[in-house]
Coordinates of C-alpha atoms in Angstrom, one line a residue:
M1 CA -12.3 11.1 -12.7
T2 CA -8.6 10.9 -11.8
T3 CA -6.3 9.1 -14.2
L4 CA -5.5 6.2 -11.8
K5 CA -9.2 5.7 -11.1
S6 CA -10.0 5.8 -14.8
K7 CA -7.1 3.3 -15.5
L8 CA -8.6 0.9 -12.8
Q9 CA -12.1 1.3 -14.6
E10 CA -10.6 0.5 -18.0
D11 CA -8.7 -2.4 -16.7
L12 CA -11.8 -3.7 -15.0
N13 CA -13.7 -3.5 -18.3
A14 CA -10.9 -5.4 -20.1
A15 CA -10.7 -8.1 -17.4
I16 CA -14.5 -8.6 -17.7
K17 CA -14.4 -8.9 -21.5
E18 CA -11.4 -11.4 -21.1
R19 CA -13.4 -13.2 -18.4
D20 CA -10.5 -12.9 -16.0
E21 CA -12.4 -13.5 -12.7
L22 CA -9.6 -12.8 -10.4
R23 CA -8.6 -9.5 -11.9
S24 CA -12.2 -8.3 -12.3
S25 CA -13.3 -9.2 -8.8
T26 CA -10.1 -7.6 -7.3
L27 CA -10.6 -4.4 -9.3
R28 CA -14.3 -4.3 -8.5
L29 CA -13.5 -4.5 -4.8
T30 CA -10.9 -1.8 -5.1
L31 CA -13.1 0.6 -7.1
T32 CA -15.8 0.0 -4.5
A33 CA -13.3 0.9 -1.7
I34 CA -12.3 4.1 -3.6
T35 CA -16.0 5.0 -4.0
K36 CA -16.6 4.4 -0.4
E37 CA -13.7 6.7 0.5
E38 CA -15.1 9.4 -1.8
V39 CA -18.5 9.4 -0.1
A40 CA -17.1 9.1 3.5
G41 CA -17.5 12.2 5.6
T42 CA -19.9 15.1 5.1
E43 CA -19.8 15.6 1.4
K44 CA -18.9 13.6 -1.6
R45 CA -15.5 14.5 -3.2
E46 CA -13.2 13.3 -6.0
L47 CA -10.0 11.6 -4.7
S48 CA -6.7 12.7 -6.1
D49 CA -4.4 10.1 -7.6
D50 CA -2.3 10.1 -4.4
E51 CA -5.4 9.3 -2.3
V52 CA -6.5 6.6 -4.7
Q53 CA -3.0 5.1 -4.4
K54 CA -3.4 5.1 -0.6
V55 CA -6.7 3.3 -0.9
I56 CA -5.0 0.7 -3.3
A57 CA -2.1 0.3 -0.8
K58 CA -4.6 -0.2 2.1
E59 CA -6.5 -3.0 0.0
A60 CA -3.1 -4.6 -0.9
K61 CA -2.2 -4.7 2.9
K62 CA -5.5 -6.2 3.7
R63 CA -4.8 -9.0 1.1
R64 CA -1.3 -9.7 2.5
E65 CA -2.7 -9.9 6.1
A66 CA -5.5 -12.1 5.0
A67 CA -3.1 -14.4 3.2
E68 CA -1.0 -14.7 6.3
A69 CA -4.0 -15.5 8.4
F70 CA -5.3 -18.0 6.0
A71 CA -1.9 -19.7 5.7
Q72 CA -1.7 -19.9 9.6
G73 CA -5.2 -21.3 9.6
G74 CA -4.2 -24.1 7.2
R75 CA -6.3 -22.7 4.4
A76 CA -3.6 -22.7 1.6
E77 CA -6.1 -22.3 -1.3
S78 CA -7.7 -19.1 0.3
A79 CA -4.2 -17.7 1.2
E80 CA -3.1 -18.2 -2.5
R81 CA -6.1 -16.4 -3.7
E82 CA -5.4 -13.5 -1.5
R83 CA -1.8 -13.4 -2.6
A84 CA -2.8 -13.4 -6.2
E85 CA -5.2 -10.5 -5.6
G86 CA -2.3 -8.7 -3.9
E87 CA -0.2 -9.1 -7.0
V88 CA -2.9 -7.7 -9.1
L89 CA -3.1 -4.6 -6.9
A90 CA 0.8 -4.4 -6.7
A91 CA 0.8 -3.4 -10.4
Y92 CA -1.0 -0.2 -9.5
L93 CA 1.4 0.8 -6.8
P94 CA 4.9 2.3 -6.9
K95 CA 7.8 0.0 -6.9
Q96 CA 8.7 -0.8 -3.3
M97 CA 12.1 0.6 -2.2
S98 CA 15.0 -1.8 -1.7
D99 CA 16.2 -2.7 1.8
E100 CA 19.6 -1.0 1.2
E101 CA 18.0 2.2 -0.1
L102 CA 15.6 2.2 3.0
D103 CA 18.6 1.6 5.4
R104 CA 20.5 4.5 3.8
I105 CA 17.5 6.9 4.2
V106 CA 16.8 5.9 7.7
A107 CA 20.4 6.1 8.7
A108 CA 20.6 9.7 7.4
A109 CA 17.3 10.5 9.3
V110 CA 18.8 9.0 12.5
E111 CA 21.9 11.2 12.2
E112 CA 19.7 14.2 11.6
A113 CA 17.5 13.5 14.6
R114 CA 20.6 13.0 16.8
A115 CA 22.0 16.3 15.6
A116 CA 18.6 17.8 16.7
G117 CA 19.1 16.3 20.2
A118 CA 16.9 13.2 19.9
E119 CA 18.5 10.1 21.5
G120 CA 17.7 6.4 22.1
P121 CA 14.2 4.9 21.7
R122 CA 12.6 8.2 22.4
A123 CA 14.0 9.4 19.0
M124 CA 11.6 7.0 17.2
G125 CA 8.9 9.7 16.5
A126 CA 11.4 12.3 15.4
V127 CA 13.1 9.9 13.0
M128 CA 9.8 8.7 11.6
K129 CA 8.7 12.3 11.0
I130 CA 11.9 12.7 8.9
V131 CA 11.6 9.4 7.0
N132 CA 7.9 9.1 6.2
P133 CA 7.8 12.0 3.6
K134 CA 10.9 10.6 1.9
V135 CA 9.6 7.0 1.6
A136 CA 5.8 7.7 1.1
G137 CA 4.3 4.9 -0.9
Q138 CA 7.5 3.2 -1.6
A139 CA 7.9 1.3 1.8
E140 CA 5.4 0.1 4.3
G141 CA 5.2 1.8 7.7
G142 CA 5.8 -1.4 9.6
R143 CA 8.9 -2.1 7.5
V144 CA 10.1 1.5 8.1
A145 CA 9.5 1.3 11.8
A146 CA 11.4 -2.0 12.1
V147 CA 14.5 -0.5 10.3
V148 CA 14.3 2.6 12.5
K149 CA 14.1 0.6 15.7
K150 CA 17.1 -1.5 14.5
L151 CA 19.3 1.5 13.8
L152 CA 18.2 3.4 17.0
A153 CA 19.0 0.3 19.1
G154 CA 22.4 -0.4 17.4

């Protein structure tokens, strides 16, 4: 078992012993998603820590989107629950990059893409290819894309 997955399992056991319903249900759902990912495809495999982190990030994103949907639908209690679950998962993810740091990395990538001949809105793909490996796991794709669009337009 990978170290991150075993940490999730240990934390789940601790949450169950402490009767922390929110943490235990969130970790249970996340471990289920990890197991589902492990058995997807033609043969069962063990996920690496990076792959486990991607599953956790995907689960956290689901919580954020659900919280927004519940808030728009006037279900504040459900939205709050989803936000709380998202915070539990955030503890297992790398710290998110600051806006200034992201702007700096994207600006450098835009210059690099322009030097390679990519101009205007068509350069989006080229810039994203440069930026994504640098910010992997530290900034959401939508957030990165918004900054790239802003800097390409400006």
